[in-house]
C-alpha positions as protocol buffer text, in pm:
chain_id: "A"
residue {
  index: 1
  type: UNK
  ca { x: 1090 y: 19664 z: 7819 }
}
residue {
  index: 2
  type: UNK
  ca { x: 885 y: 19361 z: 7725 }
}
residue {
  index: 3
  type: UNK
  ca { x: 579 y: 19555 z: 7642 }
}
residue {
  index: 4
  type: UNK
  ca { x: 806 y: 19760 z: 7402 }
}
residue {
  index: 5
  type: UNK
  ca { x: 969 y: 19471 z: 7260 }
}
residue {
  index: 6
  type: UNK
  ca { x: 580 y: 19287 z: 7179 }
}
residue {
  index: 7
  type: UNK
  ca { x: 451 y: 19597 z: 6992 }
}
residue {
  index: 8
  type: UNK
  ca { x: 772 y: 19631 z: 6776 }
}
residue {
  index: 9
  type: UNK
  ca { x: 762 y: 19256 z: 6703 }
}
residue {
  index: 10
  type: UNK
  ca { x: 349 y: 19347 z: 6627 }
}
residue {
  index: 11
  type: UNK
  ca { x: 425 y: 19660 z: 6441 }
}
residue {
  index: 12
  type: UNK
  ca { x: 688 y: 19417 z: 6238 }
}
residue {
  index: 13
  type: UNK
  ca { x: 448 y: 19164 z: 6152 }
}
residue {
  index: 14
  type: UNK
  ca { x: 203 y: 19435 z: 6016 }
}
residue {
  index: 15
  type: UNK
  ca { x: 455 y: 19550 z: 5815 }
}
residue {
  index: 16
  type: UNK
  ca { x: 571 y: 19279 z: 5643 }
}
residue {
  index: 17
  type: UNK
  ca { x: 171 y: 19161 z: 5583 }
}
residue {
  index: 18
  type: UNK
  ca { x: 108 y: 19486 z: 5402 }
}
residue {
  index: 19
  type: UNK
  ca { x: 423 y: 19446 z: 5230 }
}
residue {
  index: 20
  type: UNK
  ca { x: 301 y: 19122 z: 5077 }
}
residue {
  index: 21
  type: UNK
  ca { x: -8 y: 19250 z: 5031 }
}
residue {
  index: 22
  type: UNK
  ca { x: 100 y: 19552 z: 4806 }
}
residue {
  index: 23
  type: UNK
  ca { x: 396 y: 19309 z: 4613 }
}
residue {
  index: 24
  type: UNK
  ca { x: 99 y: 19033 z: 4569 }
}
residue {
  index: 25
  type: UNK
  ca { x: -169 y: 19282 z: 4428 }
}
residue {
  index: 26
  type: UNK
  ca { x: 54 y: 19430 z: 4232 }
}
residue {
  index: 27
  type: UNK
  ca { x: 104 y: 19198 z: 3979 }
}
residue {
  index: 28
  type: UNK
  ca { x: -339 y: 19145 z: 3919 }
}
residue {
  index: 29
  type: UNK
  ca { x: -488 y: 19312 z: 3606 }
}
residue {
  index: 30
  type: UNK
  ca { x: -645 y: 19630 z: 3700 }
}
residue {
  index: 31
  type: UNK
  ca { x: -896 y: 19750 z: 3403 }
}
residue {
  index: 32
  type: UNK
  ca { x: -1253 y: 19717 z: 3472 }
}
residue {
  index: 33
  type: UNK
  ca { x: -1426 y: 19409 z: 3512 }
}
residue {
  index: 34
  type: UNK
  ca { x: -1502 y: 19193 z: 3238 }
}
residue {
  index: 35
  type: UNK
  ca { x: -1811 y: 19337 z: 3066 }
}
residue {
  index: 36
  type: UNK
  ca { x: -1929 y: 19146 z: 2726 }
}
residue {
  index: 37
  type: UNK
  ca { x: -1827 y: 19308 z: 2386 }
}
residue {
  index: 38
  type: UNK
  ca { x: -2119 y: 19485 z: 2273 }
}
residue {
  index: 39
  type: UNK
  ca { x: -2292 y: 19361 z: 1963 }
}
residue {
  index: 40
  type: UNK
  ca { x: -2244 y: 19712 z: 1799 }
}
residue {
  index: 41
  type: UNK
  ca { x: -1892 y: 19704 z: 1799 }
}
residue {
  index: 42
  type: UNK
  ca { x: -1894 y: 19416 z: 1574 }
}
residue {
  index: 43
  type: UNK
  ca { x: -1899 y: 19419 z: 1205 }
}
residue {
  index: 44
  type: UNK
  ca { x: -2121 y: 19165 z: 1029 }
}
residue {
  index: 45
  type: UNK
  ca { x: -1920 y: 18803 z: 1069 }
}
residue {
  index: 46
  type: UNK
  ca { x: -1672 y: 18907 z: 1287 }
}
residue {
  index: 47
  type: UNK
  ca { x: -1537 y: 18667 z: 1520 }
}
residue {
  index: 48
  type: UNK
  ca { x: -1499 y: 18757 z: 1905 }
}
residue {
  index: 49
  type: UNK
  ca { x: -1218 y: 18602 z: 2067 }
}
residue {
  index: 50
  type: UNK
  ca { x: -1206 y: 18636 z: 2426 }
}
residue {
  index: 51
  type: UNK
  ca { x: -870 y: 18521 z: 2580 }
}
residue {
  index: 52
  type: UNK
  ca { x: -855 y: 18495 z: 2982 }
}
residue {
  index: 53
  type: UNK
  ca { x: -612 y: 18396 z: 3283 }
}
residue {
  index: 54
  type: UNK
  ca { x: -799 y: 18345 z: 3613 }
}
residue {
  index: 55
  type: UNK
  ca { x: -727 y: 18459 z: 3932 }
}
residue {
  index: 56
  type: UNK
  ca { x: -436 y: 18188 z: 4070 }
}
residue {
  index: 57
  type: UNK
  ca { x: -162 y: 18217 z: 4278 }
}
residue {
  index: 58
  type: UNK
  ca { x: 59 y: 17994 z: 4071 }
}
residue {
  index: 59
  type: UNK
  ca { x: 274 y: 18205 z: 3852 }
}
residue {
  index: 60
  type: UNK
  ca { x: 72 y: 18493 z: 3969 }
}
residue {
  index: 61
  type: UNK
  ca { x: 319 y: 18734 z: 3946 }
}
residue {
  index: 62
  type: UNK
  ca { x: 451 y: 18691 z: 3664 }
}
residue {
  index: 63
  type: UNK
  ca { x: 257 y: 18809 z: 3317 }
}
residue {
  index: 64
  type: UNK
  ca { x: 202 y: 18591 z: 3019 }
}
residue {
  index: 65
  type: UNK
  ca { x: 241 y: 18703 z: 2663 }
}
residue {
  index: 66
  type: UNK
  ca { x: -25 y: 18594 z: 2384 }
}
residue {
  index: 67
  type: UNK
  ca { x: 50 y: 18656 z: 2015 }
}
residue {
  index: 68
  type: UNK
  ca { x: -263 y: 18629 z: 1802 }
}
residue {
  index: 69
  type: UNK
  ca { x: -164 y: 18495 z: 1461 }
}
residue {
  index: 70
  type: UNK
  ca { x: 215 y: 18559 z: 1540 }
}
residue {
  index: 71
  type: UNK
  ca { x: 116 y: 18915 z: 1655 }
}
residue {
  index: 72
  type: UNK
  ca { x: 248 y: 19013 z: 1968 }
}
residue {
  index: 73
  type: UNK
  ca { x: -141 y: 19042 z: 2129 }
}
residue {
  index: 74
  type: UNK
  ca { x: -115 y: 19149 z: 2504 }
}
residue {
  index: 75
  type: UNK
  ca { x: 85 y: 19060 z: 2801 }
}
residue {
  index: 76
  type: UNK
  ca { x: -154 y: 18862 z: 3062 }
}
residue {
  index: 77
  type: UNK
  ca { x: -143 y: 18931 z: 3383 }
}
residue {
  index: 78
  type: UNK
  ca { x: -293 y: 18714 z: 3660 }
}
residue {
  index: 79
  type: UNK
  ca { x: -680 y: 18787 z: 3712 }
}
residue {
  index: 80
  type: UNK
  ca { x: -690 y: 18948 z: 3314 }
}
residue {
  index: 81
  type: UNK
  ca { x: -848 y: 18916 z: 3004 }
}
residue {
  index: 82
  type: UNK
  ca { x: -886 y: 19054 z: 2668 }
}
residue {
  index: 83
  type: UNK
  ca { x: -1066 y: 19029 z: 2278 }
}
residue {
  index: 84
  type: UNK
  ca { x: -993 y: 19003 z: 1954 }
}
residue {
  index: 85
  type: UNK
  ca { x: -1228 y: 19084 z: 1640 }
}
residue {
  index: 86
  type: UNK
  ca { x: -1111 y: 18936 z: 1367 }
}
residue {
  index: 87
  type: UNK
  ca { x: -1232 y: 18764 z: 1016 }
}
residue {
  index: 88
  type: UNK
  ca { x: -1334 y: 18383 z: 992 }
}
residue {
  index: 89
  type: UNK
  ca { x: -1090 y: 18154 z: 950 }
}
residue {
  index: 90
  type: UNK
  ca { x: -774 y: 17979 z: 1064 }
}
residue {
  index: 91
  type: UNK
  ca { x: -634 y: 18130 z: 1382 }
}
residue {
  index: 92
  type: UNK
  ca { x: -351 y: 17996 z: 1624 }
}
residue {
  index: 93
  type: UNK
  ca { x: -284 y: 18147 z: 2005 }
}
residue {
  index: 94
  type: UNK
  ca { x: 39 y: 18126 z: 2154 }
}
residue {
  index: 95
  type: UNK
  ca { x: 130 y: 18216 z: 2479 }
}
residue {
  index: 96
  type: UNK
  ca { x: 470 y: 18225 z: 2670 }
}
residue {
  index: 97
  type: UNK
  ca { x: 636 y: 18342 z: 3030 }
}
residue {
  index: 98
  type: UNK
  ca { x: 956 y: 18535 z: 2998 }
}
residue {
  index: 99
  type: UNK
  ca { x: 1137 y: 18245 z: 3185 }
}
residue {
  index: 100
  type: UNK
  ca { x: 1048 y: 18000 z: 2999 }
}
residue {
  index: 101
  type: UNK
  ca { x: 1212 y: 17929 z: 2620 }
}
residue {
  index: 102
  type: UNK
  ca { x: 885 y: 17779 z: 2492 }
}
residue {
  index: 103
  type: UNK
  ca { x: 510 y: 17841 z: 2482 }
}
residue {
  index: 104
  type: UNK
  ca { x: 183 y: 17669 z: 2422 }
}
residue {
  index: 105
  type: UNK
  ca { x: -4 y: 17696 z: 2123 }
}
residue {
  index: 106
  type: UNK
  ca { x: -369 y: 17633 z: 2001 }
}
residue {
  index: 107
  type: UNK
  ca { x: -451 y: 17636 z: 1641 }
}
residue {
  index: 108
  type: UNK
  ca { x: -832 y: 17623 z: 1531 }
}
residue {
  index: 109
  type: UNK
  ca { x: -1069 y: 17732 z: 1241 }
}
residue {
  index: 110
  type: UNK
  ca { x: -1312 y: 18005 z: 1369 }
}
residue {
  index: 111
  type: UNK
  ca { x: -1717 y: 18092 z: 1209 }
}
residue {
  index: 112
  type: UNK
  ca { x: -1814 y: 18395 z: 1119 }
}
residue {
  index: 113
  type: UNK
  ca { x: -2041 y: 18523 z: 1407 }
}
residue {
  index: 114
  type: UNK
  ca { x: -1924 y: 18326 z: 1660 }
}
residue {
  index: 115
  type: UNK
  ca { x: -1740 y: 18355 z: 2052 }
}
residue {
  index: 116
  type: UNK
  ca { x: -1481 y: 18188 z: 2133 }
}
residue {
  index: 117
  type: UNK
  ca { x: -1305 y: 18171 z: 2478 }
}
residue {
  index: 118
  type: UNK
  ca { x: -956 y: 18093 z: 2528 }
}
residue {
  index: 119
  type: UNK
  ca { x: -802 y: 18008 z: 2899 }
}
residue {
  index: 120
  type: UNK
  ca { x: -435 y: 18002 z: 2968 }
}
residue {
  index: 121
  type: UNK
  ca { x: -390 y: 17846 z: 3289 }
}
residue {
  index: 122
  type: UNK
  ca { x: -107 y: 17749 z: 3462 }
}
residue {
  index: 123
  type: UNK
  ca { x: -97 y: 17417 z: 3764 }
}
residue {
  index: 124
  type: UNK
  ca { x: 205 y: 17403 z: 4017 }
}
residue {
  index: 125
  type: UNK
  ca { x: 327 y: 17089 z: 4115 }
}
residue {
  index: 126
  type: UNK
  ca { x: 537 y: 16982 z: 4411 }
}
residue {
  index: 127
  type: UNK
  ca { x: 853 y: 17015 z: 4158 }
}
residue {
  index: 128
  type: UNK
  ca { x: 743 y: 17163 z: 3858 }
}
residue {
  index: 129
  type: UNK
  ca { x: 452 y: 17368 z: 3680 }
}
residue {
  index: 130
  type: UNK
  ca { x: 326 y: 17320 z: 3329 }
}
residue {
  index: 131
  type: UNK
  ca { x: 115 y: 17589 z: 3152 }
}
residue {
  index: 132
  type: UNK
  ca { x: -226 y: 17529 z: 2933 }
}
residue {
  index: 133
  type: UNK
  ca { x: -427 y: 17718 z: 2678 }
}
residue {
  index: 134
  type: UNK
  ca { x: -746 y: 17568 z: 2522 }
}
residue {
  index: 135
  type: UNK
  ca { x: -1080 y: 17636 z: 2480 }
}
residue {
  index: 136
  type: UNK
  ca { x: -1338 y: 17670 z: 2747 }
}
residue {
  index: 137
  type: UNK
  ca { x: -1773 y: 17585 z: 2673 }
}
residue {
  index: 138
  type: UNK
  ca { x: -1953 y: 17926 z: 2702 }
}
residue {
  index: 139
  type: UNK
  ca { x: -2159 y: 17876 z: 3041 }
}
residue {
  index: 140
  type: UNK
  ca { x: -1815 y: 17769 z: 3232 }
}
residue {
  index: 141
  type: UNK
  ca { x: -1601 y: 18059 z: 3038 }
}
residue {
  index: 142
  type: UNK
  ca { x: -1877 y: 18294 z: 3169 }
}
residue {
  index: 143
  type: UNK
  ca { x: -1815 y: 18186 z: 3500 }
}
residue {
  index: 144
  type: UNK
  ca { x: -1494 y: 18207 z: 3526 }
}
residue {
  index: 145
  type: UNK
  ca { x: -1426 y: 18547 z: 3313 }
}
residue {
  index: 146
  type: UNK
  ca { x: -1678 y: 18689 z: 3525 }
}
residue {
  index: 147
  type: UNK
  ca { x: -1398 y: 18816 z: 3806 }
}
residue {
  index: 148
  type: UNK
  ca { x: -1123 y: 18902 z: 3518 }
}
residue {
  index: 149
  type: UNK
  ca { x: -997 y: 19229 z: 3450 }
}
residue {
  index: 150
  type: UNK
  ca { x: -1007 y: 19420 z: 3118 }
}
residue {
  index: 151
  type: UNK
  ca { x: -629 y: 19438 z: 3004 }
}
residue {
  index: 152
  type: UNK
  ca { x: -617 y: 19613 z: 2657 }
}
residue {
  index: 153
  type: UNK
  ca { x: -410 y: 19493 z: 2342 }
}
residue {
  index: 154
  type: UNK
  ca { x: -89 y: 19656 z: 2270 }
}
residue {
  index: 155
  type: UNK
  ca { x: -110 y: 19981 z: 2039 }
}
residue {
  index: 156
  type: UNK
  ca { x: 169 y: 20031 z: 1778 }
}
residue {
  index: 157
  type: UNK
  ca { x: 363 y: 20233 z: 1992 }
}
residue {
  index: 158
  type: UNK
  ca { x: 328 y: 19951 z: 2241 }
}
residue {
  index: 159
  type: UNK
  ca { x: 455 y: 19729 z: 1978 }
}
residue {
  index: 160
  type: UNK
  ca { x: 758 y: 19961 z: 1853 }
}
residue {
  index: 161
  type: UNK
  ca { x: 869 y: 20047 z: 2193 }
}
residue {
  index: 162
  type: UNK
  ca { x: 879 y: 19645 z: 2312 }
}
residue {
  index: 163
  type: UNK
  ca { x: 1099 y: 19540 z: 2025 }
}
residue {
  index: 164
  type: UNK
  ca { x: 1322 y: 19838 z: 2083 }
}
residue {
  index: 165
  type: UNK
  ca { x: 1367 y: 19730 z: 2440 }
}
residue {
  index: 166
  type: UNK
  ca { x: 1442 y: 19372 z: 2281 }
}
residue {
  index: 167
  type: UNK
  ca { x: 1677 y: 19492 z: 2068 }
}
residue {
  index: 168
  type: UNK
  ca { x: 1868 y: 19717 z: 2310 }
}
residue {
  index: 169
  type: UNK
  ca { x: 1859 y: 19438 z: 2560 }
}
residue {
  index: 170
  type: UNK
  ca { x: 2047 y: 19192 z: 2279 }
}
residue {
  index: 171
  type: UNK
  ca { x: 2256 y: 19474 z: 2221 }
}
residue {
  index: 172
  type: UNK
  ca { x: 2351 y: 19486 z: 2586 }
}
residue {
  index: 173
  type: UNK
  ca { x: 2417 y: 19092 z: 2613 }
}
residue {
  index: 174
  type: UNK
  ca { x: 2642 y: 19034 z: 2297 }
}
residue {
  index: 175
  type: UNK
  ca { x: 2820 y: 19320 z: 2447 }
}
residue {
  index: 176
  type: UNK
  ca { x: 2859 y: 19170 z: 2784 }
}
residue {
  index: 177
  type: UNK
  ca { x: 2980 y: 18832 z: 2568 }
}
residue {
  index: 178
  type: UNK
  ca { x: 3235 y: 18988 z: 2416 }
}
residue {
  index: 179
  type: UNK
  ca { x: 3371 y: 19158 z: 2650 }
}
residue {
  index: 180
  type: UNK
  ca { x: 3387 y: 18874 z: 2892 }
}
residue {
  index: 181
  type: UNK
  ca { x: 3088 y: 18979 z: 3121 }
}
């Protein structure tokens, strides 16, 4: 009966490690691996904006969402990255967790021609965690974007199909407020 007993406790343990392992994994980008823009996709002056999250268990499960001039860019998850092309010029990041009821935000004046690489980051405390986003020098960027995984921008049907899910889901909760739920 012991013998029994050890294998089911065994067979338990296994279980439950996969189980992590499937709920922990599931929540890491998944695209290919980061792989530089190519210089042909890019029109004379463009600016590349590469925007990353590494790999951390902090707030790993849980995706971030980066707007790109107030447009609603990608949603992050841990282990991702992604680009923007755009025109020279004045440019602000923001980037947000659905828990939370405010973001961090970068603003900065971009060159025609040139990279820039974003990191949103996020450090757990004891008690608390606070999130960052700022720039990152080219050679450590490089580094550390190395690992990422390609996560691609939203499309407009992306776009239309999110703010109909926000809008149903206020719907749904002034509902629930008035009638007493």
């Amino acid at each position: 009966m012991g013998d029994i007993m050890k294998i089911e406790s065994l067979f338990t343990k296994i279980y439950l490690l996969l189980a992590a392992v499937c709920l922990l994994t599931s929540c890491a980008a998944t695209g290919p691996l980061f792989e530089p823009v190519p210089a042909s996709v890019r029109k004379d002056n463009q600016v590349l904006i590469y925007i990353y999250r590494p790999d951390a268990f902090c707030a790993g499960g849980v995706s971030v969402t980066i707007y790109v001039n107030d447009q609603e860019t990608v949603e992050l998850k841990n282990n991702g990255y992604t680009f923007v092309l755009t025109e020279s010029g004045r440019h602000e990041i923001h980037a947000t967790l659905p828990f939370r009821t405010s973001g961090t935000t970068i603003r900065f004046d971009t060159l025609g021609g040139e990279t820039y690489f974003v990191k949103w980051d996020n450090v757990c405390g004891p008690s608390s965690s606070r999130s960052t986003l700022g720039f990152v020098r080219n050679k450590q960027a490089q580094t550390e974007i190395a690992t990422t995984r390609l996560q691609p921008t939203f499309t407009k049907e992306d776009l239309e199909r999110r703010a109909q899910e926000r809008k149903e889901a206020e719907e749904k909760r002034e509902w629930d407020r008035a009638h007493g739920m």
